[in-house]
Coordinates of C-alpha atoms in Angstrom, one line a residue:
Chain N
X67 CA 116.7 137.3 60.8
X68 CA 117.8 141.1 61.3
X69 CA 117.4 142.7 64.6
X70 CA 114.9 145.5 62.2
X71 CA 113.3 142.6 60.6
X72 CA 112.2 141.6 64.6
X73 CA 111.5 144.7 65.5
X74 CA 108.7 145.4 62.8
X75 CA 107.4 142.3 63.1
X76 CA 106.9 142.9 67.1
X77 CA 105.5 146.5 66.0
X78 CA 102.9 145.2 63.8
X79 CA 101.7 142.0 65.7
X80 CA 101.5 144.9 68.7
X81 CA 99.5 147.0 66.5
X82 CA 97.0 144.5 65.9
X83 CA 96.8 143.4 69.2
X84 CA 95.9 146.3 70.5
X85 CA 93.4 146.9 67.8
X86 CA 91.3 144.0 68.9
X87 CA 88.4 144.9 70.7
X88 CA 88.2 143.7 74.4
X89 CA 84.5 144.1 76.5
X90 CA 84.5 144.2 79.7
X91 CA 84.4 140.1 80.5
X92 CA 81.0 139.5 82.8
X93 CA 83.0 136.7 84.6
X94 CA 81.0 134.4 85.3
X95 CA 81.0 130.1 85.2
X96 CA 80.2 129.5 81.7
X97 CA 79.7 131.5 78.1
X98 CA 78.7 129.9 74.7
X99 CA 81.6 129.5 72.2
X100 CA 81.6 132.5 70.1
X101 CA 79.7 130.8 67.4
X102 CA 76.6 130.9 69.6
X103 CA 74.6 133.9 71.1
X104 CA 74.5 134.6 74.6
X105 CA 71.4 135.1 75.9
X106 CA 71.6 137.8 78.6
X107 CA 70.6 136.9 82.1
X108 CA 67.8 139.8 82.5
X109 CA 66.7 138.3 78.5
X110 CA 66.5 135.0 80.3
X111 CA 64.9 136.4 83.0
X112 CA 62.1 138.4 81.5
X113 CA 61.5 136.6 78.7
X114 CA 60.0 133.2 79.8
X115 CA 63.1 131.6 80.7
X116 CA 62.3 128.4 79.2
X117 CA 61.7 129.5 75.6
X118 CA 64.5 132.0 75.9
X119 CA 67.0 129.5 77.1
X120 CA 65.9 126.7 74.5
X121 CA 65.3 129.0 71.5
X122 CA 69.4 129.6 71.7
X123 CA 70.8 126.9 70.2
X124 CA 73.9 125.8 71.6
X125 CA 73.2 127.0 74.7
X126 CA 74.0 124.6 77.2
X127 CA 75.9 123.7 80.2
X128 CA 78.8 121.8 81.7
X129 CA 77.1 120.5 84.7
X130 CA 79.9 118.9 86.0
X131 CA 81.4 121.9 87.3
X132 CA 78.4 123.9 88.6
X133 CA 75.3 121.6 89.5
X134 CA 75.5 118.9 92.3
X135 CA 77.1 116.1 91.2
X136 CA 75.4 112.8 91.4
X137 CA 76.2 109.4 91.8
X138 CA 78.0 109.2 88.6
X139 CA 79.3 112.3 88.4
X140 CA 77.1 113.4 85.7
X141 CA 74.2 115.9 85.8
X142 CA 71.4 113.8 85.0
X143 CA 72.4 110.3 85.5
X144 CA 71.0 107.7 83.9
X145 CA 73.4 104.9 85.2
X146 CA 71.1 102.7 86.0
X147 CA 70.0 102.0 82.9
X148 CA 68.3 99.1 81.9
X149 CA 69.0 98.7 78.7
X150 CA 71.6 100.3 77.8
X151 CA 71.9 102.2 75.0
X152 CA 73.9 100.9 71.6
X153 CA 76.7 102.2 70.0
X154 CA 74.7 103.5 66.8
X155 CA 70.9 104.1 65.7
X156 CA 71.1 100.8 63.7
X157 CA 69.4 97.3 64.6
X158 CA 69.7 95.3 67.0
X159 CA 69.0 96.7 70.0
X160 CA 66.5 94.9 72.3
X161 CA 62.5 94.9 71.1
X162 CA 60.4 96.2 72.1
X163 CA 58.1 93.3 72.3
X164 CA 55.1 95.5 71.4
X165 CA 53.2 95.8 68.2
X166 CA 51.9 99.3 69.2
X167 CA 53.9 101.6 68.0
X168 CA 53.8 105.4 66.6
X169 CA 54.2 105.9 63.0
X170 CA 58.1 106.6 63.2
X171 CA 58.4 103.0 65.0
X172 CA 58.5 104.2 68.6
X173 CA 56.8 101.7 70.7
X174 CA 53.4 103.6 72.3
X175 CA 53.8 101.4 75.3
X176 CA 56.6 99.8 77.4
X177 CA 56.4 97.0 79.6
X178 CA 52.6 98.0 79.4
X179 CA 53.4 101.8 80.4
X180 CA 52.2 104.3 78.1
X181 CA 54.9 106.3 76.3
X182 CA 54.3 109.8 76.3
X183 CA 55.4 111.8 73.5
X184 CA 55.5 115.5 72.3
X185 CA 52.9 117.6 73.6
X186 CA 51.3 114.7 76.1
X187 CA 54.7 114.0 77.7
X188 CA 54.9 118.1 78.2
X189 CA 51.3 117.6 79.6
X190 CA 51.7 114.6 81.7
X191 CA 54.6 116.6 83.1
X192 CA 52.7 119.8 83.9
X193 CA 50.2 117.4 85.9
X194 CA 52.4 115.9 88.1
X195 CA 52.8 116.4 91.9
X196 CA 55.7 114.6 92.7
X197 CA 58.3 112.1 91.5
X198 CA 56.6 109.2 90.3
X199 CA 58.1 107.8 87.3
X200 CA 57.0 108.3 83.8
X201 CA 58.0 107.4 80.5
X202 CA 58.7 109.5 77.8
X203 CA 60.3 109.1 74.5
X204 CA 62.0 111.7 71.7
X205 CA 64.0 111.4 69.2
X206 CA 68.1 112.5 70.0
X207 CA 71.3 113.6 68.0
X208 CA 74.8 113.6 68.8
X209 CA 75.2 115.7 72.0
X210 CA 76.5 119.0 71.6
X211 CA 79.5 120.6 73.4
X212 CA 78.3 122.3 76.9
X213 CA 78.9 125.6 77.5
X214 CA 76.4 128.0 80.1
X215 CA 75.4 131.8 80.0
X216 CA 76.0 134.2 82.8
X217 CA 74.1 132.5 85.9
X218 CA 73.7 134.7 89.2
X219 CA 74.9 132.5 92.2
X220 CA 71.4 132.8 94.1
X221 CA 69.9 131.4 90.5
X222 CA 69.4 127.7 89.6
X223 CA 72.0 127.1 86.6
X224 CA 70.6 123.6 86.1
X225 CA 67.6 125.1 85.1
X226 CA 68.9 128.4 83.6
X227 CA 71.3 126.9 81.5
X228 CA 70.2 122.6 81.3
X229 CA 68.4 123.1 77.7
X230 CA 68.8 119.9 75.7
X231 CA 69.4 121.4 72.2
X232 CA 69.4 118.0 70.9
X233 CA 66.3 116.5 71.2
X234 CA 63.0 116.4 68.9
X235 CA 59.4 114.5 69.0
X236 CA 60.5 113.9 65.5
X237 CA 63.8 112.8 63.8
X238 CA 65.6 115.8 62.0
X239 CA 63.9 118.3 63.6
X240 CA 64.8 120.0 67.1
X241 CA 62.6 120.6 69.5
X242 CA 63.8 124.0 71.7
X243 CA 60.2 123.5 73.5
X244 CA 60.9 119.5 74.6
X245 CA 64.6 120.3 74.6
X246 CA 63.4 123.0 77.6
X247 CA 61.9 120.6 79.7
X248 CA 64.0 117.7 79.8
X249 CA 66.9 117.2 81.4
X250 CA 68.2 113.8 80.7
X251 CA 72.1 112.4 80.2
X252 CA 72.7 111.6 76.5
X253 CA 75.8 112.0 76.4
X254 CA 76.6 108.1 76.1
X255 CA 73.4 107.7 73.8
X256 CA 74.1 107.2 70.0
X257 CA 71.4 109.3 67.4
X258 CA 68.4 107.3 67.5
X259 CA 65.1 107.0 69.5
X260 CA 65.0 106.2 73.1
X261 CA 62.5 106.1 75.6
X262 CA 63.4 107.3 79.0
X263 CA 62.4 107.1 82.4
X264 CA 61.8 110.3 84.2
X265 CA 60.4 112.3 87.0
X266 CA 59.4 115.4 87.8
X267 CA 59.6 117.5 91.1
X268 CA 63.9 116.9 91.4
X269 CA 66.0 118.0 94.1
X270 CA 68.1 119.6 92.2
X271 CA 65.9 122.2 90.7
X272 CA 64.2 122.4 94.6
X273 CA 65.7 125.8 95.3
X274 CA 64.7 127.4 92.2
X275 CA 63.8 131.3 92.8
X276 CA 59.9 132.0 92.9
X277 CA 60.0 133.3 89.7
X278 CA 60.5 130.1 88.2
X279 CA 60.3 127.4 90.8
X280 CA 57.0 125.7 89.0
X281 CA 58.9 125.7 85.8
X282 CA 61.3 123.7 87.8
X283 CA 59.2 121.2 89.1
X284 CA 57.8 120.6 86.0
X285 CA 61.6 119.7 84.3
X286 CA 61.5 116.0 83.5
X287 CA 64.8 114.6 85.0
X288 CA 66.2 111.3 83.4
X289 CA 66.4 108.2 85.7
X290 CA 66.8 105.1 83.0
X291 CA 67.2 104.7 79.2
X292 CA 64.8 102.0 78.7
X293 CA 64.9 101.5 75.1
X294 CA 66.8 103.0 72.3
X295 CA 65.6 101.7 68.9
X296 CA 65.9 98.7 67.0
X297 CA 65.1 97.6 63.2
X298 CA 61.7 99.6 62.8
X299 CA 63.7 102.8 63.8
X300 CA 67.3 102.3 61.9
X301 CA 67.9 103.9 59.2
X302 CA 65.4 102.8 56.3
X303 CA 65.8 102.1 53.0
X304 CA 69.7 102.8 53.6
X305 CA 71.5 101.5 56.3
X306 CA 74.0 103.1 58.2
X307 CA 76.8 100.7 57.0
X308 CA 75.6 101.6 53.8
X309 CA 76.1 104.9 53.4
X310 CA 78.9 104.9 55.1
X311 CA 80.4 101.9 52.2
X312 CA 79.3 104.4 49.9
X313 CA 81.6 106.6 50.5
X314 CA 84.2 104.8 51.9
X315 CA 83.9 105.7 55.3
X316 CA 83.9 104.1 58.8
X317 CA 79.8 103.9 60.3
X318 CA 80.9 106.1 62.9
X319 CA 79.2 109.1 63.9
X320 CA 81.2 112.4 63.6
X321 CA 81.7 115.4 65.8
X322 CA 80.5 118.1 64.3
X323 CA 80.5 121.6 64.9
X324 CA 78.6 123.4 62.0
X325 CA 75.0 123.2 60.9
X326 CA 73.1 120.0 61.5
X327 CA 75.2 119.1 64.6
X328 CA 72.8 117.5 67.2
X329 CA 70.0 116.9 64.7
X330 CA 67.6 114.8 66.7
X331 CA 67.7 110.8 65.6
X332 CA 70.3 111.3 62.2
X333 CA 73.7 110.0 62.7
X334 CA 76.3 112.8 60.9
X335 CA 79.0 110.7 59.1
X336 CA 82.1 113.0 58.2
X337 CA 83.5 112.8 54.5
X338 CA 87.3 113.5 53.9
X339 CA 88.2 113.2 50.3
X340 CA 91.8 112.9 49.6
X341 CA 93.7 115.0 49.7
X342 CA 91.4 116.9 52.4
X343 CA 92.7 116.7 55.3
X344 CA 89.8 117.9 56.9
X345 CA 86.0 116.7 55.9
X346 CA 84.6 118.4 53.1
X347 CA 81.4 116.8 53.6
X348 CA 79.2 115.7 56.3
X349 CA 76.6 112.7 55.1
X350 CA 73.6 112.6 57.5
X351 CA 71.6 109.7 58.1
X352 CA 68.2 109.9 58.6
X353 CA 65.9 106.9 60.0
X354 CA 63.1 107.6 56.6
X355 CA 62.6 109.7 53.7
X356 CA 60.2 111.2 55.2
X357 CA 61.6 112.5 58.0
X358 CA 64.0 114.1 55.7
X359 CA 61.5 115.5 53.8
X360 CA 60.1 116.8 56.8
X361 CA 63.8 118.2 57.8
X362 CA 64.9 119.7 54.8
X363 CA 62.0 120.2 52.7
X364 CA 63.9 122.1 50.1
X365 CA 66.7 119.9 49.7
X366 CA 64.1 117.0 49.2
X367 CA 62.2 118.2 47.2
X368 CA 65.0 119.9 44.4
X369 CA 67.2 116.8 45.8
X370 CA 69.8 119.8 46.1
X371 CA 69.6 123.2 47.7
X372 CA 71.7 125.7 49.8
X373 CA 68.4 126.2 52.1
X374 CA 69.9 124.2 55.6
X375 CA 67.2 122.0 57.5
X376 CA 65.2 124.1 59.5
X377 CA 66.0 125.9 62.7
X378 CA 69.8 125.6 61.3
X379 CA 72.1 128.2 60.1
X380 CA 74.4 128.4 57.0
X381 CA 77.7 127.9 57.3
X382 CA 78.7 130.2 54.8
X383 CA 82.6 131.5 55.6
X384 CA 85.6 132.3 53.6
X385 CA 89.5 129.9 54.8
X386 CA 91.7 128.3 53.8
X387 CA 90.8 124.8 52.0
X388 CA 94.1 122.2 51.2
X389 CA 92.0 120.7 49.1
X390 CA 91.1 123.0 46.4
X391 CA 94.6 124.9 46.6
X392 CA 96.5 127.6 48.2
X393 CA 95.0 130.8 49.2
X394 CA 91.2 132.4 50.5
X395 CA 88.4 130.5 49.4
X396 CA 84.7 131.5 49.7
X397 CA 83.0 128.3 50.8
X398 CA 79.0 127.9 50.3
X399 CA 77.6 124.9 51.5
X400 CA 75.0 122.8 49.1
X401 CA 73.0 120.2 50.8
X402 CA 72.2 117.5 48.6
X403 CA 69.0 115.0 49.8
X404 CA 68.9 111.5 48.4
X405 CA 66.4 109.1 49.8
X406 CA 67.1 109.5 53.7
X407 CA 70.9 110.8 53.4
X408 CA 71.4 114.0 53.4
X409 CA 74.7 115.4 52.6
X410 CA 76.0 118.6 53.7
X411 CA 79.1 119.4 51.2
X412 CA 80.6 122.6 50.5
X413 CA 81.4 124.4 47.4
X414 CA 83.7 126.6 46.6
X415 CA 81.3 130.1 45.5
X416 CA 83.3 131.5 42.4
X417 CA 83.1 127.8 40.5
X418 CA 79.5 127.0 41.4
X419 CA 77.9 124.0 42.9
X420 CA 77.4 122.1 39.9
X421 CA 81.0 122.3 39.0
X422 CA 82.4 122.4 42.2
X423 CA 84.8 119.0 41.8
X424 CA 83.7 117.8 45.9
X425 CA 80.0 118.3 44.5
X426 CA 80.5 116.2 42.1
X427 CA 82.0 113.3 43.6
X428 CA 79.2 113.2 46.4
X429 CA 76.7 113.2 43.4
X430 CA 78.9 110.5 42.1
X431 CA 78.6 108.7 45.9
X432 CA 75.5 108.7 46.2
X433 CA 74.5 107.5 42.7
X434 CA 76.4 104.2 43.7
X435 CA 73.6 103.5 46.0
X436 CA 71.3 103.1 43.4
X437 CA 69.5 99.6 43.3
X438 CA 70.8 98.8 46.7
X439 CA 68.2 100.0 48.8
X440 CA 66.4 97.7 51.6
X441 CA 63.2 97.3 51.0
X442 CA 61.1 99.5 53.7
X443 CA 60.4 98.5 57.3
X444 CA 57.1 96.9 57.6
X445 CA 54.6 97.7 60.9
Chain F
X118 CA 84.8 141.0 86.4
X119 CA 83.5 141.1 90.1
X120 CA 81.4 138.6 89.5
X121 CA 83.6 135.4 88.8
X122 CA 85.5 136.9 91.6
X123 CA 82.6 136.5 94.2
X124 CA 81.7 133.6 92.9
X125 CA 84.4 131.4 92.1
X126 CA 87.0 132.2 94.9
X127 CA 86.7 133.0 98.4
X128 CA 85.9 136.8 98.7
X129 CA 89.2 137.7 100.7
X130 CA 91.2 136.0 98.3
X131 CA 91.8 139.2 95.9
X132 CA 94.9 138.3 93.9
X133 CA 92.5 136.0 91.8
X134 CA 90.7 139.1 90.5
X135 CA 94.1 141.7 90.9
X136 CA 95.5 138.7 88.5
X137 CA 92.5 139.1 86.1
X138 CA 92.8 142.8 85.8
X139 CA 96.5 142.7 85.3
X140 CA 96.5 140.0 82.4
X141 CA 92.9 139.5 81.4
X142 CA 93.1 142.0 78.1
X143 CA 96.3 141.2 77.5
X144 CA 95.4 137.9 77.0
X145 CA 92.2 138.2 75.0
X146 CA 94.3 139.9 72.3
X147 CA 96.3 137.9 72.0
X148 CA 94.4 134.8 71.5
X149 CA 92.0 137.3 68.9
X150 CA 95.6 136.8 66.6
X151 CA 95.6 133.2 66.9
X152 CA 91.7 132.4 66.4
X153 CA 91.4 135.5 64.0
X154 CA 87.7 135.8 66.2
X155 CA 87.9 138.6 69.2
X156 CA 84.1 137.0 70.5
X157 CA 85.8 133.7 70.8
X158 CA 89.1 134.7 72.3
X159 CA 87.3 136.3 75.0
X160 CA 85.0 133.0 75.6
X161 CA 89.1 131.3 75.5
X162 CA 90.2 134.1 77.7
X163 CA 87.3 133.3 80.5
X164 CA 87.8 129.5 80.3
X165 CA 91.5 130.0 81.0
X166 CA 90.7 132.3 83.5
X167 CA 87.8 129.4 84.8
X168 CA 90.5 126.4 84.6
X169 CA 92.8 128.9 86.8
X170 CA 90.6 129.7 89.5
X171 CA 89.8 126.3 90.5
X172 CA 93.1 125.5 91.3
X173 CA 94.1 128.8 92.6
X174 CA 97.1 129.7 92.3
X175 CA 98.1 127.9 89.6
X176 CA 101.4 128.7 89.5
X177 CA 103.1 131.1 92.0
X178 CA 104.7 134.7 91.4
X179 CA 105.9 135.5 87.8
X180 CA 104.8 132.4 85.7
X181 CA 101.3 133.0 86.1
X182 CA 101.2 135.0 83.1
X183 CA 103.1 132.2 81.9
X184 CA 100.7 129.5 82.7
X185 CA 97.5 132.0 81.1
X186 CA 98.8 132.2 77.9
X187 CA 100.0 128.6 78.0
X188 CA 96.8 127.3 78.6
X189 CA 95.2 129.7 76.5
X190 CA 97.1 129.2 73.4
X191 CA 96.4 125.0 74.1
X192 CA 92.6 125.8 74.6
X193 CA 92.7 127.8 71.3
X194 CA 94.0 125.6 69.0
X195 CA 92.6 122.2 70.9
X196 CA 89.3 124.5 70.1
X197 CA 90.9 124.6 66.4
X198 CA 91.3 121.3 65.7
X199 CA 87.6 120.3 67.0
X200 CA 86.0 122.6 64.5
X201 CA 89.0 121.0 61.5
X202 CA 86.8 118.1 62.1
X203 CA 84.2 119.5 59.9
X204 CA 85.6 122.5 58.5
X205 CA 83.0 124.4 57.6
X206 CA 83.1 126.9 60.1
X207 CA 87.0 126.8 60.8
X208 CA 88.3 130.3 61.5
X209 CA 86.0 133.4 60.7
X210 CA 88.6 135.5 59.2
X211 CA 86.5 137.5 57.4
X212 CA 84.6 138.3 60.9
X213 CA 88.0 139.8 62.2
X214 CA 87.1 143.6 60.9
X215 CA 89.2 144.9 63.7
X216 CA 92.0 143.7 62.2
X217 CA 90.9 144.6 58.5
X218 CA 90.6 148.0 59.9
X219 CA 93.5 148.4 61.0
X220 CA 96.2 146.2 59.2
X221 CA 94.1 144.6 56.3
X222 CA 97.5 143.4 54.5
X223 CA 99.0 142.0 57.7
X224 CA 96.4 140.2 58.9
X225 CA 95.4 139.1 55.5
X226 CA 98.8 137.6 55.4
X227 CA 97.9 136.2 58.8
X228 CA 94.8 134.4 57.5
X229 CA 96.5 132.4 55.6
X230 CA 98.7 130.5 58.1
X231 CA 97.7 128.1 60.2
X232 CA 96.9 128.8 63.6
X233 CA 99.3 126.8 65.4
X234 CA 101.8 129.2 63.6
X235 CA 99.9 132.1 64.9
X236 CA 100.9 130.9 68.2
X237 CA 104.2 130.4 68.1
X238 CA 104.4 134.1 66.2
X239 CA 102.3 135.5 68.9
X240 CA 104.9 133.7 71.9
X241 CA 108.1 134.8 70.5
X242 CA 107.4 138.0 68.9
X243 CA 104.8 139.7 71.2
X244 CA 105.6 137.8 74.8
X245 CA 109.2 137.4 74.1
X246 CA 109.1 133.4 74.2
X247 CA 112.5 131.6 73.2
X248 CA 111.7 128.9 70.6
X249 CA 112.8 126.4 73.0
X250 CA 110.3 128.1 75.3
X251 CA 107.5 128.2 72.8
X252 CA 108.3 124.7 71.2
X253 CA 107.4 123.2 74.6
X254 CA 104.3 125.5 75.0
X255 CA 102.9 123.8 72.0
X256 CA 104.1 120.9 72.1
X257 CA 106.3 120.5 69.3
X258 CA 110.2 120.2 68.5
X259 CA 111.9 123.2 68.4
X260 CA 112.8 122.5 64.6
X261 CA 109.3 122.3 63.9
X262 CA 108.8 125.8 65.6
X263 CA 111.3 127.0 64.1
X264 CA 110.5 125.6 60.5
X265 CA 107.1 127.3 61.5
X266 CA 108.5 130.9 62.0
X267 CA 110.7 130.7 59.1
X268 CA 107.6 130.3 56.7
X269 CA 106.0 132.7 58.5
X270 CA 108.8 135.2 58.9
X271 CA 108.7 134.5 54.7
X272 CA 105.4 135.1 54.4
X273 CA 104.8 138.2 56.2
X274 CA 108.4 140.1 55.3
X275 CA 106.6 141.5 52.0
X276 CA 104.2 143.0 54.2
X277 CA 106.4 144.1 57.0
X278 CA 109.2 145.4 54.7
X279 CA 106.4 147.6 52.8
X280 CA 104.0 148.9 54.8
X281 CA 105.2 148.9 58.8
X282 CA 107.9 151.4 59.7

């Protein structure tokens, strides 16, 4: 390599350094990843700083390094669990031993405790004075990476920055409202439904400004996962292990970090067709139908559409992709619904979505499953 | 700038923040190159910066730059390799208009190698890395460094040889 050949190359990787534009950084502990908006501290502050704080997506925190630490270390622990949640939404975790139930299969009551959900959880919240335990129960997705806005050192972060973004009263759809209130460790907790044990009025959230300080004491802190679904919750009319057979993948739930990541109660299985080397395809499991339906109404309804469930973003972009050859390619994604999978594939733009070979073969996928369907949970 | 400063270290400890000024752009750009996204090389940039100050100083006297750029090339492509998982959102080239202003050929050229390659381009050529040097910056042999730069060094002469005097 010539001495000239360096030299230009030095010059021009100079150039473009210096053409990249650099803010001023507002140091501070913790920023989103670029792919999520921050939302200013005086926007937090004068907006309602629950809403504003939980209507950002994403925006979360990594408690470990900036609220006390508790007995395990983690934010919100929920150590002492007493039943501990499974490794996946699917059956066979502990009954509930109740034939009262919601109609997604949550049990209404627990060891002859009322489960609060939605609106009366929020409620039951708002009424109480002190810690006494409660029990609430949502519906949660894959935890999300943690990341924290700018946070003034006299402000609380855990309340500033705690959001669950995760979390919904019902499966597929996030709830930025519940998500805003709770503060509970899921980090161990597969998708699925769980019912929690919380309090309000926490320590931690004790030296809260005035500002906010009721909005404090009304955060419902997690002590105990009490139950975390079992066969009238899993995944209905195909399983988990089915899907995943379809397309000829391990029943693990993937990390994500597009749209869908975190979607309350559906388990995101990641699809790598050879000779990907990276997925092409993300197959969501749903517990029903219907709670696709309710998710992605377009996608159920056509059984195929570029509309993302709600509340999410495209993931439109333009890369490189192995698998469809050298070069740029502008990726679309198509998200196809069949009974309660719904799978997230991208297309290349310029050939379409119906001729778009990855398309095709998830079409091809999910036709398999025809005929093997369980029949639907009965309660 | 200030505010990390006041926050995160003990406030007659100034070298944290003199170490910030000195570096801090210097390293943004550089990890813009290797993520092809200036917002996330400054989130990169201030999570290096974050991992440094708790275990201030790092390193002492002239490595610190050393250790930066280290640790924010690993946090750029570990970042990398988490959004590979499902690639639909990989790298935003086509959000990097700074560079499409300014070198549209060259960084289009740039797009299309990986980002680990980026890296060892952006060590060598811009902070004057050895290959033996950058090799165990990333992590890798130094043949596969070097097999890196040679495709690269391929890839971008065209470019070079045409339009940068």
């Amino acid at each position: 390599v010539s001495d000239d050949y360096e030299r230009r190359l030095t010059n021009a990787l100079t150039a473009l350094a210096e053409a990249v534009p650099v803010r001023e950084i507002p140091v501070s502990p913790r920023r989103p990843a670029a792919s999520t908006k921050v939302v200013s501290r005086s926007t937090q502050l004068s907006a309602g700083l629950v809403s504003a704080v939980a209507v950002t997506l994403g925006l979360v925190l990594t408690l470990r390094v900036l609220a006390p630490s508790s007995s395990s270390g983690l934010p919100f622990d929920t150590s002492s669990t007493s039943a501990q949640p499974s490794a996946a939404a699917s059956p066979g975790t502990e009954e509930s031993g109740t034939n009262l139930r919601y109609d997604d299969g949550i049990p209404e009551t627990w060891d002859g405790l009322p489960v609060y959900r939605g609106q009366a959880a929020l409620d039951k919240a708002d009424a109480s004075v002190d810690r006494t335990p409660f029990l609430v129960a949502f519906w949660v997705g894959p935890s999300l990476p943690t990341f924290c806005g700018s946070v003034g050192p006299n402000e609380n972060a855990l309340y500033l920055c705690g959001a669950m973004t995760n979390v919904g009263d019902r499966p597929g759809v996030v709830s930025t409202t519940l998500g805003a209130a709770l503060r509970v460790d899921t980090t161990a907790t597969a998708a699925g439904p769980v019912i929690v044990r919380v309090h309000t009025h926490d320590e931690r959230v004790a030296d809260c400004p005035d500002l906010y300080a009721k909005s404090c004491q009304r955060l419902m802190f997690g002590e105990a996962i009490m139950w975390h679904g079992d066969s009238a919750t899993a995944p209905n009319p195909i399983s988990l292990d089915q899907a995943a057979e379809a397309f000829g993948i391990d029943a693990t739930a993937s990390a994500l970090t597009c749209s869908s990541e975190g979607l309350p109660g559906v388990v995101p299985l990641a699809y790598t067709p050879q000779p990907a080397e990276a997925p092409e395809a993300v197959v969501l499991v749903f517990p029903s139908t219907a709670a696709l339906a309710l998710a992605a109404p377009q996608a159920a309804t056509s059984g195929g559409s570029d509309t993302p469930p709600l509340g999410h973003q495209t993931c439109n972009h333009t890369g490189t992709d192995p698998v469809r050859g050298s070069g740029l390619f502008s990726l679309s994604v198509r998200w196809i619904a069949y009974e309660n999978l719904l799978v997230a594939v991208q297309y290349d733009t310029a050939l379409g979505a119906d001729r778009d070979p990855v398309v095709r073969d998830v079409r091809a996928r999910l036709s398999s499953l025809q005929g093997l369907t369980r029949p639907a949970a009965t309660n | 700038m200030e505010a990390l400063a006041e926050q995160l270290v003990h406030p007659s400890d100034r070298s944290f923040e003199e170490t910030f000024v000195a570096y801090g752009d210097r390293l943004v750009r550089r990890l813009a190159i290797i993520v092809g996204d200036a917002e996330q090389a400054q989130d990169l940039a201030q999570e290096t910066f974050l991992r440094a100050v708790r275990h201030w100083p790092p390193v002492e006297g002239a490595g610190l730059y050393g250790w930066l750029v280290v640790v924010g090339v690993r946090l750029a492509l570990n970042e990398r390799r988490r959004r590979r998982r499902w690639q639909l959102r990989s790298v935003r080239e086509e959000d990097a208009t700074w560079a499409m202003e300014t070198q549209p050929d060259l960084w289009q050229a740039l797009a299309t190698l990986d980002p680990k390659v980026r890296a060892a381009l952006v060590l060598t050529a811009l902070d004057g890395y050895t290959q033996e040097e950058a090799a165990q910056a990333l992590g890798v042999p130094r043949g596969t460094l070097a097999s890196w730069l040679s495709r690269a060094r391929d890839r971008l002469r065209p470019i070079l040889e045409e339009t940068i005097p």
